[in-house]
XYZ file of C-alpha atoms in Angstrom:
592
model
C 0.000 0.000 0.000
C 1.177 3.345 -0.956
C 1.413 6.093 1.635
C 0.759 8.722 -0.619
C -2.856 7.047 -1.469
C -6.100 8.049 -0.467
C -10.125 7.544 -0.715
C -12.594 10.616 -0.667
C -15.470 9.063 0.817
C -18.862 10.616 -0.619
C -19.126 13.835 2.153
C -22.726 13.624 4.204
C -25.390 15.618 3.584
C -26.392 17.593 6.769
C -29.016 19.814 4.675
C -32.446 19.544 5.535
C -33.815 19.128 2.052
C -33.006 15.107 1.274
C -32.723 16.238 -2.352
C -29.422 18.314 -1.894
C -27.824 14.894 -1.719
C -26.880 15.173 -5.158
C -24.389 18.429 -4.231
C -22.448 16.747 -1.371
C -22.058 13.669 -3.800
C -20.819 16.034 -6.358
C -18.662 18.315 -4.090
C -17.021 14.975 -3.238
C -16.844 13.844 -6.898
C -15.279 17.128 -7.906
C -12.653 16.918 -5.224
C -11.495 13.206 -6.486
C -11.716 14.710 -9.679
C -8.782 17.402 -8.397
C -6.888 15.138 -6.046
C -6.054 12.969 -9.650
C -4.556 16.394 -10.781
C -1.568 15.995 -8.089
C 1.289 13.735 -9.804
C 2.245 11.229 -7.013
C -1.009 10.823 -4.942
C -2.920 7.609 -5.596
C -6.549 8.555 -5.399
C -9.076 5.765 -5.566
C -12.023 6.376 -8.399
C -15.309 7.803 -7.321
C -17.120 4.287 -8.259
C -15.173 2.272 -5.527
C -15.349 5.204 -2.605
C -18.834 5.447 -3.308
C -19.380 1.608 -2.641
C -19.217 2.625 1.357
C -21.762 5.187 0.984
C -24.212 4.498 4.114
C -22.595 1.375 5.050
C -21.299 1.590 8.974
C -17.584 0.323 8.574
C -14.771 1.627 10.462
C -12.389 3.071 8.489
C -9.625 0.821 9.073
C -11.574 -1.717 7.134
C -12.508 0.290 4.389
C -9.047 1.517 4.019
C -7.785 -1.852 3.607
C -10.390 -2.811 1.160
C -9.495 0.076 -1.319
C -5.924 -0.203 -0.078
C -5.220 3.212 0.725
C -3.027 4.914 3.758
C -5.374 8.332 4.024
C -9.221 8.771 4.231
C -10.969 12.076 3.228
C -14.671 12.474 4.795
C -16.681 15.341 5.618
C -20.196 16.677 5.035
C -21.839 19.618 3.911
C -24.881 21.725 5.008
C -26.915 24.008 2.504
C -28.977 26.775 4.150
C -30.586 29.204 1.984
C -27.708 30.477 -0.385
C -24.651 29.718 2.223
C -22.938 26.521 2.400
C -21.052 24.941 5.338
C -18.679 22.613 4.147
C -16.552 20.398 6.598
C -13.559 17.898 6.026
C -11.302 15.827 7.724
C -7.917 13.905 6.819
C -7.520 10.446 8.851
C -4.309 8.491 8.880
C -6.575 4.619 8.430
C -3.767 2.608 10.220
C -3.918 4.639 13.062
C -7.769 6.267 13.436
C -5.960 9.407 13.697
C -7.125 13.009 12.514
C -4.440 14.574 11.568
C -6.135 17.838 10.196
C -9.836 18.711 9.886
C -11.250 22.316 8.776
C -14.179 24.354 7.797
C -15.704 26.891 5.564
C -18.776 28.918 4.874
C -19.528 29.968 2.010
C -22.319 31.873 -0.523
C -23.294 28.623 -2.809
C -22.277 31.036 -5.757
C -18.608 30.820 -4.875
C -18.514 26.546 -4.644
C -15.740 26.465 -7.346
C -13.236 28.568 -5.181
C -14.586 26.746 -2.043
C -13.633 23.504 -4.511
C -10.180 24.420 -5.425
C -9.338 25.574 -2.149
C -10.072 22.620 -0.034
C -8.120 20.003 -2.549
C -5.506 22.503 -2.252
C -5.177 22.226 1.111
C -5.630 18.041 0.952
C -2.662 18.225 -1.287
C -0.614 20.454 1.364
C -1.471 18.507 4.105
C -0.636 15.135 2.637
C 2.329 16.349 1.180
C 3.716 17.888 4.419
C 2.414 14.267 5.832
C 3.594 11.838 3.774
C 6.496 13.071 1.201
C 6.964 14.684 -2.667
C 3.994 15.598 -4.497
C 3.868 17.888 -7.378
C 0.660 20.206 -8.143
C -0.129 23.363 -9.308
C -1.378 26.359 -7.833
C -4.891 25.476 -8.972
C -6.917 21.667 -9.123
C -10.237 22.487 -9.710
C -11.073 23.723 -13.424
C -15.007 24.457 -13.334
C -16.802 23.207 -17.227
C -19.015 25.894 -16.161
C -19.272 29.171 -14.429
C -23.240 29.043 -14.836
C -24.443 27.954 -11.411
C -27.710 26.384 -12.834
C -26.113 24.500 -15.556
C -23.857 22.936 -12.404
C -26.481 22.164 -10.606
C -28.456 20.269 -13.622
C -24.580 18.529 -14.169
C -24.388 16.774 -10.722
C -28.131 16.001 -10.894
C -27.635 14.401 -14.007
C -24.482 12.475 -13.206
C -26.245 11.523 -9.867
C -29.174 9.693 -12.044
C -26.408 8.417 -14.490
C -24.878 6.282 -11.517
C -27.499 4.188 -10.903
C -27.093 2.139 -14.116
C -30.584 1.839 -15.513
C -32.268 3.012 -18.300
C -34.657 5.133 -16.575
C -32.394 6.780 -14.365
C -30.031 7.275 -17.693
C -33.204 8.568 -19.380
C -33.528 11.631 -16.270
C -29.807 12.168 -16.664
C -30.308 13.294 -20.469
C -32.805 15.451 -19.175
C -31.091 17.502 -17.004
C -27.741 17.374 -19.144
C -29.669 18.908 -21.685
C -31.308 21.293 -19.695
C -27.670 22.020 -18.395
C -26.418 22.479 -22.258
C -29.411 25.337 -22.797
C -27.566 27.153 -20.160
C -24.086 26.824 -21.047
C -23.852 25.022 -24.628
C -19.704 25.251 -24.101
C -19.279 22.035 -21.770
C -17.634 19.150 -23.168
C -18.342 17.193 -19.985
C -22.236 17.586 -20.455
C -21.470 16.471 -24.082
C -19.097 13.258 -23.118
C -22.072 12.365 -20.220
C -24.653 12.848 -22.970
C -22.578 10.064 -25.570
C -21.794 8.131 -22.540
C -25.801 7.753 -21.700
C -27.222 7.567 -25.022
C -24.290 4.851 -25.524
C -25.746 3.123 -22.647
C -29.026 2.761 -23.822
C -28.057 1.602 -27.154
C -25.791 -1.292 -25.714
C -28.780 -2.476 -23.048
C -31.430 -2.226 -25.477
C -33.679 0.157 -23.778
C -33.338 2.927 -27.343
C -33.639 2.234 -30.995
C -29.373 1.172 -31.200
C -28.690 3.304 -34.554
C -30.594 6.593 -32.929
C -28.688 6.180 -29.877
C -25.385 5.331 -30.983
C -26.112 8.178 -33.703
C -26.763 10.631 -30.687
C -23.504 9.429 -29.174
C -21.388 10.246 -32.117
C -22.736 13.924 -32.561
C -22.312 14.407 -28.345
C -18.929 12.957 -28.293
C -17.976 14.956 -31.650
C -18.925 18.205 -29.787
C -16.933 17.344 -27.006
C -14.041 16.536 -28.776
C -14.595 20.585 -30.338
C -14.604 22.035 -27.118
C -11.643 20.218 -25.860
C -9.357 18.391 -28.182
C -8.098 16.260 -25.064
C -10.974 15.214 -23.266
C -9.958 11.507 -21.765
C -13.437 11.122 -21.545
C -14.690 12.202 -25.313
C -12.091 9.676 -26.547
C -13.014 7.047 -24.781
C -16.476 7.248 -25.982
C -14.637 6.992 -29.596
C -12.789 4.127 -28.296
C -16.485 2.469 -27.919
C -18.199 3.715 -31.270
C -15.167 2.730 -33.121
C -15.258 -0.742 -31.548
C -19.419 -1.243 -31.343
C -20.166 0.796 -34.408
C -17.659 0.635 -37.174
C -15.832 -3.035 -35.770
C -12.984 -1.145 -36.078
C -9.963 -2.901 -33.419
C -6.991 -0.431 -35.001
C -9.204 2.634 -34.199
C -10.576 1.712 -31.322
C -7.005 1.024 -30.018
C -5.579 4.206 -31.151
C -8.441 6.293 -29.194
C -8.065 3.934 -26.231
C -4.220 4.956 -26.035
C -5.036 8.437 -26.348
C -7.803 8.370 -23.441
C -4.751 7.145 -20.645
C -2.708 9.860 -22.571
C -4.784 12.797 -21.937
C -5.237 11.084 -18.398
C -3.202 7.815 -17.162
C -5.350 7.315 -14.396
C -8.530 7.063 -16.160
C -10.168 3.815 -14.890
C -11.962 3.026 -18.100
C -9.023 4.015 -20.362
C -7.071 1.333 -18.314
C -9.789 -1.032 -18.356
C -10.373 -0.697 -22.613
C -6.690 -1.140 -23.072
C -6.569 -4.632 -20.799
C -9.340 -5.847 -22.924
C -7.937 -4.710 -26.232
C -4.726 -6.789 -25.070
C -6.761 -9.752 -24.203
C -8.806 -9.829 -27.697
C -5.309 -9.567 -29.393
C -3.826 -12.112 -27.554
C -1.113 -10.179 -25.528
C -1.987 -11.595 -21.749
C 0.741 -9.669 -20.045
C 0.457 -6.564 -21.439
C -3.688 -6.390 -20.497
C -2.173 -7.656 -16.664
C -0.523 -4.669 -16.576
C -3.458 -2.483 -17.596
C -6.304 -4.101 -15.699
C -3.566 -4.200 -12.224
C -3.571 -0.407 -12.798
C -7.534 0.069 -13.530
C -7.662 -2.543 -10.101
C -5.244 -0.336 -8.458
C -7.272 3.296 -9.098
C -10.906 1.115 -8.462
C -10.721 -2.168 -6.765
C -14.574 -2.121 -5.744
C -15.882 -1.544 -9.035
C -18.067 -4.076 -10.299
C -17.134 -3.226 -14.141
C -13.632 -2.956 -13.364
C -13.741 -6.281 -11.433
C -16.270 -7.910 -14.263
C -13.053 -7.141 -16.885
C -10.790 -8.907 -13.919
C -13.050 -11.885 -14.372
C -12.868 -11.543 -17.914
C -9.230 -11.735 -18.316
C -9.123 -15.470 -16.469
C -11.301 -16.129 -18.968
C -8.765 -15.543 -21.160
C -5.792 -17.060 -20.166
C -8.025 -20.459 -19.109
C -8.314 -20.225 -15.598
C -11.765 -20.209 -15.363
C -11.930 -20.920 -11.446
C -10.862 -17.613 -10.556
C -12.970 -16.627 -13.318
C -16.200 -18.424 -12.421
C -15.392 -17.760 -8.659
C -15.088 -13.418 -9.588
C -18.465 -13.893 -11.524
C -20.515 -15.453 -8.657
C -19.545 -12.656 -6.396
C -20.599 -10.407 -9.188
C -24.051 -11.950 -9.286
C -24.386 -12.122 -5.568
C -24.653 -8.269 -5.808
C -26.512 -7.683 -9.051
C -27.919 -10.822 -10.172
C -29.025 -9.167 -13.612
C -25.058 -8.446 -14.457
C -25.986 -9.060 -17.927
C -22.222 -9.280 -18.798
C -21.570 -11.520 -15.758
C -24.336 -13.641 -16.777
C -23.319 -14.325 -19.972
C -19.718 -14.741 -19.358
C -20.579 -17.164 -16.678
C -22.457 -19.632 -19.240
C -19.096 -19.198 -21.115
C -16.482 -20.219 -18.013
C -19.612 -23.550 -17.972
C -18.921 -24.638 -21.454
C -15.465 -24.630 -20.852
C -15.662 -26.087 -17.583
C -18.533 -28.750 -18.977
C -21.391 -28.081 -16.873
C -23.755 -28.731 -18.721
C -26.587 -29.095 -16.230
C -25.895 -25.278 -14.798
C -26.352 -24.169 -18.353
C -29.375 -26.296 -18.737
C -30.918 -24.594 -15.524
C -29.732 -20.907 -16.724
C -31.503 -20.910 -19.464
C -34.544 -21.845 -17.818
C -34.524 -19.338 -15.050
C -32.458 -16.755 -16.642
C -34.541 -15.986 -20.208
C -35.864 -12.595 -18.985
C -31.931 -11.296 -17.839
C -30.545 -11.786 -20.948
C -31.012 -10.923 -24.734
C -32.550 -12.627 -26.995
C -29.929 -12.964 -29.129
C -27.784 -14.488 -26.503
C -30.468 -16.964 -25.276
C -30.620 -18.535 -28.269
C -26.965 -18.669 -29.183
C -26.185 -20.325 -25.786
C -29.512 -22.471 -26.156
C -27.682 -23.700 -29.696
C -24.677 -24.094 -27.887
C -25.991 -26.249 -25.152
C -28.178 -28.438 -27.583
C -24.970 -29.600 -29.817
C -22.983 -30.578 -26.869
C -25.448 -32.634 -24.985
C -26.402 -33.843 -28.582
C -29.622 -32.830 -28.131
C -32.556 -33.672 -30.746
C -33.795 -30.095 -30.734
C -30.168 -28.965 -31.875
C -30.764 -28.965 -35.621
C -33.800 -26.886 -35.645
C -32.646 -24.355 -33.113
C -29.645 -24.480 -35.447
C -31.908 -23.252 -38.336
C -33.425 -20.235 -36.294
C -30.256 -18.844 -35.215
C -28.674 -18.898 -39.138
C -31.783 -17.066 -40.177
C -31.934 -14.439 -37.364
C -27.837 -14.367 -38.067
C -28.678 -13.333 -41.971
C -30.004 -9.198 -40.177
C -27.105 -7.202 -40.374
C -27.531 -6.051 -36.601
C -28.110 -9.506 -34.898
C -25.041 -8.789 -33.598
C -25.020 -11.750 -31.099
C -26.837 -14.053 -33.348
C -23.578 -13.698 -35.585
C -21.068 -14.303 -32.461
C -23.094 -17.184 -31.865
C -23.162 -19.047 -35.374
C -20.089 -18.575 -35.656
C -19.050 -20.220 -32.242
C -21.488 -23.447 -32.853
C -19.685 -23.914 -36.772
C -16.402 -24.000 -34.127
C -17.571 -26.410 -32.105
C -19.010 -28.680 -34.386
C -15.875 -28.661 -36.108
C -16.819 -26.996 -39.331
C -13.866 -25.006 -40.084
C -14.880 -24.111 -43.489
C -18.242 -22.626 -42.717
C -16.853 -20.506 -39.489
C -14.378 -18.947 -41.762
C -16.714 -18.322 -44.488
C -19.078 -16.541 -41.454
C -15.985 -14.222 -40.861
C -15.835 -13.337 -44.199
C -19.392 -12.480 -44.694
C -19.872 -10.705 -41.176
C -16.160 -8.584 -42.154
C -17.980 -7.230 -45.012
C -21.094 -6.096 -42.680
C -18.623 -4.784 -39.979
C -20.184 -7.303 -37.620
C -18.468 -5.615 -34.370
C -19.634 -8.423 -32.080
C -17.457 -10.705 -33.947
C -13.876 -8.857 -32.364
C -14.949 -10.514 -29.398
C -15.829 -13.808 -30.804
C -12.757 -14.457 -33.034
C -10.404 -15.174 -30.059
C -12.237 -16.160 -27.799
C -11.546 -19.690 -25.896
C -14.737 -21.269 -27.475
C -13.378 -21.078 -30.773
C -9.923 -21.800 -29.605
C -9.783 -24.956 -32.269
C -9.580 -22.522 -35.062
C -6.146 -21.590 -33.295
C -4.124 -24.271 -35.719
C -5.662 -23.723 -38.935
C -2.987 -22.501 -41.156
C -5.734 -19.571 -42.069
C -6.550 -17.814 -38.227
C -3.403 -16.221 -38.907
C -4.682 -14.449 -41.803
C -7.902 -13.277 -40.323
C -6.070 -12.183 -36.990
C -4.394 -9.737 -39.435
C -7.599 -8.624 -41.353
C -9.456 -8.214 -37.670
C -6.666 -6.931 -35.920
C -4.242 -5.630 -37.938
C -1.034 -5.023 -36.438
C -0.752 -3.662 -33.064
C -0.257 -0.233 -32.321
C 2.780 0.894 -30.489
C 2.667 2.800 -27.514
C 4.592 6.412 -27.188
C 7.666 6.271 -24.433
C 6.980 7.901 -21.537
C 10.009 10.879 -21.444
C 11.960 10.388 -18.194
C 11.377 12.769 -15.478
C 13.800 15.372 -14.750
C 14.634 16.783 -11.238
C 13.130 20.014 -10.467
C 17.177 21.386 -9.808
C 20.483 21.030 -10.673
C 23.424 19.882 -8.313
C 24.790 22.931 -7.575
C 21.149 24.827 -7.016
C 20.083 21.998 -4.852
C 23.389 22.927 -2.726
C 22.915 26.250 -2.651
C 18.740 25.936 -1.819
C 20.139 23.160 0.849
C 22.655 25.386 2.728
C 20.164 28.049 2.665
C 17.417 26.154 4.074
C 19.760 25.270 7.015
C 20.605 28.533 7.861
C 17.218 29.851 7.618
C 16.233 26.964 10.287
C 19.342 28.324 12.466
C 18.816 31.797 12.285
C 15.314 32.432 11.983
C 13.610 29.413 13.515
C 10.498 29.275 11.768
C 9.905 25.673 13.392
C 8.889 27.322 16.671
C 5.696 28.989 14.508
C 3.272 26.161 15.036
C 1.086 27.607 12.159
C 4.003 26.851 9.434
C 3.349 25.173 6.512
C 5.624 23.806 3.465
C 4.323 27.140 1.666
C 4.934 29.643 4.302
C 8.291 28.070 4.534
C 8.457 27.911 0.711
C 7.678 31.593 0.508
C 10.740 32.985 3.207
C 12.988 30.753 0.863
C 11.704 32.363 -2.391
C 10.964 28.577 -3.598
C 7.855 27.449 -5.680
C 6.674 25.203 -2.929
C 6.971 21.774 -5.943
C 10.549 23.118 -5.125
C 11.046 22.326 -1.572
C 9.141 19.391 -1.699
C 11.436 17.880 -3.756
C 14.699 19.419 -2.255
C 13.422 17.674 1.559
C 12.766 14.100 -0.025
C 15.979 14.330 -2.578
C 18.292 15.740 -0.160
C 17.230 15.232 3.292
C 14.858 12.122 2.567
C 11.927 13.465 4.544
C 9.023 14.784 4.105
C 8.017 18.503 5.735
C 6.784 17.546 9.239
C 9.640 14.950 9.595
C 12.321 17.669 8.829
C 10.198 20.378 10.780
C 9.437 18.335 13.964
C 13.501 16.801 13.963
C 14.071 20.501 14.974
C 11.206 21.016 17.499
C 12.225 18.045 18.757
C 15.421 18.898 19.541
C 14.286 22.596 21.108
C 12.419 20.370 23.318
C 15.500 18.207 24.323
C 17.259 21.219 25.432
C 14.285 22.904 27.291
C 12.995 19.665 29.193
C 16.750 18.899 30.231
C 17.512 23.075 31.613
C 16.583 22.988 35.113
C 14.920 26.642 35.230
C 12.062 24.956 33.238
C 11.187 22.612 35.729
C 8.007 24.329 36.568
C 6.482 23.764 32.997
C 4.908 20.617 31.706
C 6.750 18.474 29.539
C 3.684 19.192 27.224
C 3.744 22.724 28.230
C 7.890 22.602 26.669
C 6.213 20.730 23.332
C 4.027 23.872 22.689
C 6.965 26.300 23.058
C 9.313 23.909 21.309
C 6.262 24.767 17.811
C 4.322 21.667 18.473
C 0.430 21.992 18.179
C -0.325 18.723 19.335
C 0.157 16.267 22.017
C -0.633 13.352 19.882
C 1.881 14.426 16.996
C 4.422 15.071 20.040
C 4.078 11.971 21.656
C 4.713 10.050 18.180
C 7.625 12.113 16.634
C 9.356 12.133 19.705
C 9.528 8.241 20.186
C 9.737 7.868 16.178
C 13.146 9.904 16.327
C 14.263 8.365 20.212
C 12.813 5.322 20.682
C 11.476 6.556 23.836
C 8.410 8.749 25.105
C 9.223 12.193 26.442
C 9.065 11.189 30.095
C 11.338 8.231 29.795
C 14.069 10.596 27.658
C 13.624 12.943 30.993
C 14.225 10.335 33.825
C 17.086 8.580 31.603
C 18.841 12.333 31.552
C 18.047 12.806 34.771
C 19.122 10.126 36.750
């Protein structure tokens, strides 16, 4: 677990109107949003902090479930136009609070009140934990239209439910939100995203909704040219729309490039990897999409996936029952599932699916796994089920009914006709069929001298990823001397560690250093972070006061407080940190 990490847990709301929920779930959305912003911090995704909403953990245990070292809660209380908005950093390992604040606020001003608490997140673990680089602003409002705000979280609010009605009230009040301000590319990408969501589920006619993505995500892309989020949406409508892998690819690349941390960038790229046939490389992505959003039930469906993949189908099968213990309409799950079963050979669990399970899934699908099922168990019903799925399969969008025929010519060993299915379903940019190529159901099709051949017409060849440029240090030797010696005699002369109020930037500031600066000059050269290098001096004020014999009057926390420290907790630690012993055993030992 990373030290610099840390989960925003969705802030409480304290309003009396129920229905302001939406604005504390989007102050704490916009505030994940920012932390992401500071290069070095690990901040789990909003989909995996949000799991714990409402659920009465301590946060110990929810720390170690999303694997972080900090926790970020608070809460926030609307009254009339002014907002109360209250936060609090806890160290997980220890329950400890190691900095908590307030603010109130006119609502009108919530993007400063934004920007200025991740600010001071990113100070406080920095001066906490070690280097992190940021700039002097995180929070970049879409909007300066309060209204068309307001309509954004409620939309994105409804969006996270994951139904089509929901999705259906989050169009509404993204559009309403675009009337205001037509000049947001994020109302645009949640607009493609939506519409893209009914097409894949069904609920919308699939070439009006997919034909509403495009134009959304086309806007977006005009407003800003390197919107992760407008590019993944091309990532999909390449992929679902045009069957095109090389695209697809190419705007999945460019979705971690405009942001690396992206959890569905990461999560598109794995599965890219896996169609192609590169295992290791998809590891990589998916450990990363894991890493930013362990509790996401997508993230952790694509987890399940990849066993899939590389034929362990225990872990896989074991991943997708704990996916259907929690949503037991998972279509993907579902699906996948029946897969991991004909692989595995259970025949009778497929048999009792597709009884219970007709109404969860598509058509399509039911009666390409019903075909499925049928040949193996040499079923007499197989030969006319056969003969409705390669009729449905002849409609250029039976999308599924094409995966399917093509899967059942593998099985029954018809080479011939399973090729001659590609070729057709090629020339009809069949996208379904990507999937279905490589998958481990037609895995027979792996030694025919001509899978080669189509790998390269589906595929093509895979694009190459740009090389990261190496990181350079934020000084040169000899400045990091000179900012070194200075910083040593400004701790002499001036003592700015007795100022219990100072801060990496105050200090920053008397050094006439960007505060990125001196971040990096205290891990680099002295390999601490702030309040290691800070308290090391009050620490040793302390020594010297506790051990002078006119002093004996004063408390040894009474010394700590004139020594700079602000706390008896953050006392108590550094000093046995640094000594190995608590302040009163350092006393008697000296004394004695």
């Amino acid at each position: 677990m990373s030290k610099t990490s840390i989960a925003v847990l969705p802030f409480r709301n304290l309003s009396r109107d129920a229905e302001n929920e939406y604005l504390s779930e989007g102050l704490s959305e916009e505030i994940i949003h920012a932390l992401t912003r500071v290069e070095g911090l690990k901040v789990t995704s909003r989909r995996s902090s949000f799991y714990f909403k409402d659920k009465d953990l301590p946060l110990s245990e929810i720390a170690r479930e999303l694997k972080v070292a900090v926790i970020l809660e608070g809460s926030i209380r609307l009254a009339g136009d002014t907002l109360r908005v209250s936060a609090q950093l806890i160290k997980a390992d220890e329950d400890y609070q190691f900095w908590s604040e307030s603010w109130d606020r006119k609502l009108a001003n919530i993007f400063e009140v934004q920007d200025e608490i991740s600010l001071l997140i990113a100070d406080r673990l920095r001066e906490q934990f070690g280097h992190l680089e940021f700039g002097d602003q995180l929070v970049f409002p879409a909007t300066t239209n309060l209204s068309a705000y307001e309509h954004d979280l409620k939309a994105r609010f409804h969006f996270n439910k994951w139904n089509a009605q929901d999705a259906r009230l989050a169009i509404e009040n993204w559009e309403e939100a675009l009337k205001l301000d037509a000049q947001q590319p994020n109302t645009h990408i949640g607009l493609a995203d939506a519409y893209g969501f009914l097409a894949t589920t069904q609920a919308m006619d699939y070439q009006e909704a997919w034909g509403k993505a495009v134009a959304h995500t086309q806007e977006a892309l005009k407003l800003d040219p390197n919107a992760a989020g407008a590019h993944y949406q091309l990532a999909n409508i390449s992929f679902f729309t045009e069957a095109d892998y090389q695209a697809s690819f190419q705007h999945a690349l460019k979705t971690v490039e405009c942001d690396p941390s992206y959890p569905e960038g990461l999560q598109f790229l794995a599965f890219m990897y896996l169609l192609y046939g590169e295992s290791e490389l998809a590891d990589r992505y998916l450990k990363r999409a894991l890493d930013r959003d362990p509790l996401n039930q997508e993230t952790l469906f694509y987890q399940s996936y990849y066993f899939y993949r590389i034929a362990d189908y225990a872990r896989s099968e074991s991943i997708l029952n704990s996916l259907l213990e929690r949503n037991p309409q998972n279509l993907p799950a579902l699906v996948t599932r029946a897969y991991v079963w004909f692989k595995l050979k259970k025949y009778s669990a497929i048999q009792k699916f597709l009884e219970q399970e007709k109404e969860h899934i598509t058509p399509g699908d039911y009666l390409g796994l019903k075909a499925l099922w049928l040949f193996e168990t040499q079923s007499a019903e197989a030969p006319a089920v056969q003969a409705q799925l390669e009729a449905e399969a002849q409609e250029p969008l039976a999308f599924q009914q094409h995966s399917y025929l093509y899967l059942l010519y593998v099985a029954q060993g018809q080479a011939d006709q399973a090729f001659e299915w590609l070729d057709k379903s090629l020339e009809i940019k069949s996208a379904i069929l990507l999937l279905s190529f490589s998958d481990p159901l037609a895995e027979a099709l792996r030694s025919d001298s001509r899978f080669g051949l189509f790998h390269s017409k589906i595929y093509g060849k895979l694009p190459r990823e740009k090389q990261k440029s190496s990181k350079q240090a934020l000084m040169d030797e000899s400045t990091e001397q000179q900012f070194r010696d200075e910083l040593l005699k400004l701790m002499v002369e001036e003592e700015p560690y007795l100022n219990p109020q100072l801060t990496l930037r105050s200090l920053s500031s008397q050094l006439q250093l960007h505060p990125n600066q001196l971040s990096w000059l205290l891990n680099e050269s002295f390999g601490k972070n702030f309040n290691e290098f800070v308290n090391t001096y009050r620490i040793n004020t302390f020594k010297q006061l506790a051990l002078d014999p006119s002093n004996s009057h004063i408390s040894l926390l009474g010394l700590a407080y004139e020594s700079g420290f602000n706390s008896k907790t953050v006392f108590n630690t550094s000093f046995k940190k640094e000594t190995g012993l608590t302040p009163k055993a350092f006393v008697n030992q000296h004394q004695a």
